[in-house]
Amino acid sequence: FVDVTFDTEENYEKAKALMNIMAEEFKVLGTYKNAKK
């Protein structure tokens, strides 16, 4: 399991697309807005 944060939603979408290509199995368990911002 990996917990990751991103500065922008665009960066999140890019990372998700890359992980779908590179990983044998990739599953997002949840997405949350950062309340600290």
Tab-separated table of C-alpha atoms in Angstrom:
chain	number	residue	atom	x	y	z
A	1	PHE	CA	0.000	0.000	0.000
A	2	VAL	CA	1.149	3.529	-0.767
A	3	ASP	CA	-0.231	6.820	0.554
A	4	VAL	CA	0.559	9.679	-1.831
A	5	THR	CA	-0.365	13.367	-2.085
A	6	PHE	CA	-0.273	15.591	-5.182
A	7	ASP	CA	-0.128	19.355	-5.685
A	8	THR	CA	-2.706	19.322	-8.476
A	9	GLU	CA	-5.419	17.021	-9.753
A	10	GLU	CA	-3.628	17.014	-13.125
A	11	ASN	CA	-0.528	15.475	-11.502
A	12	TYR	CA	-2.737	12.880	-9.818
A	13	GLU	CA	-4.318	11.878	-13.135
A	14	LYS	CA	-0.895	11.630	-14.839
A	15	ALA	CA	0.491	9.445	-12.049
A	16	LYS	CA	-2.586	7.219	-12.116
A	17	ALA	CA	-2.242	6.734	-15.884
A	18	LEU	CA	1.445	5.815	-15.533
A	19	MET	CA	0.745	3.344	-12.739
A	20	ASN	CA	-1.931	1.638	-14.845
A	21	ILE	CA	0.703	1.117	-17.555
A	22	MET	CA	3.613	0.088	-15.320
A	23	ALA	CA	2.020	-1.992	-12.561
A	24	GLU	CA	0.754	-5.547	-12.829
A	25	GLU	CA	-2.128	-4.659	-10.538
A	26	PHE	CA	-3.190	-1.127	-9.569
A	27	LYS	CA	-6.189	-0.156	-7.481
A	28	VAL	CA	-7.140	3.187	-5.927
A	29	LEU	CA	-8.577	2.509	-2.480
A	30	GLY	CA	-9.757	6.078	-1.941
A	31	THR	CA	-9.201	9.722	-2.780
A	32	TYR	CA	-9.470	12.576	-0.316
A	33	LYS	CA	-9.131	16.353	-0.441
A	34	ASN	CA	-6.360	17.790	1.720
A	35	ALA	CA	-8.111	19.807	4.435
A	36	LYS	CA	-4.863	21.607	5.351
A	37	LYS	CA	-4.843	23.719	2.174
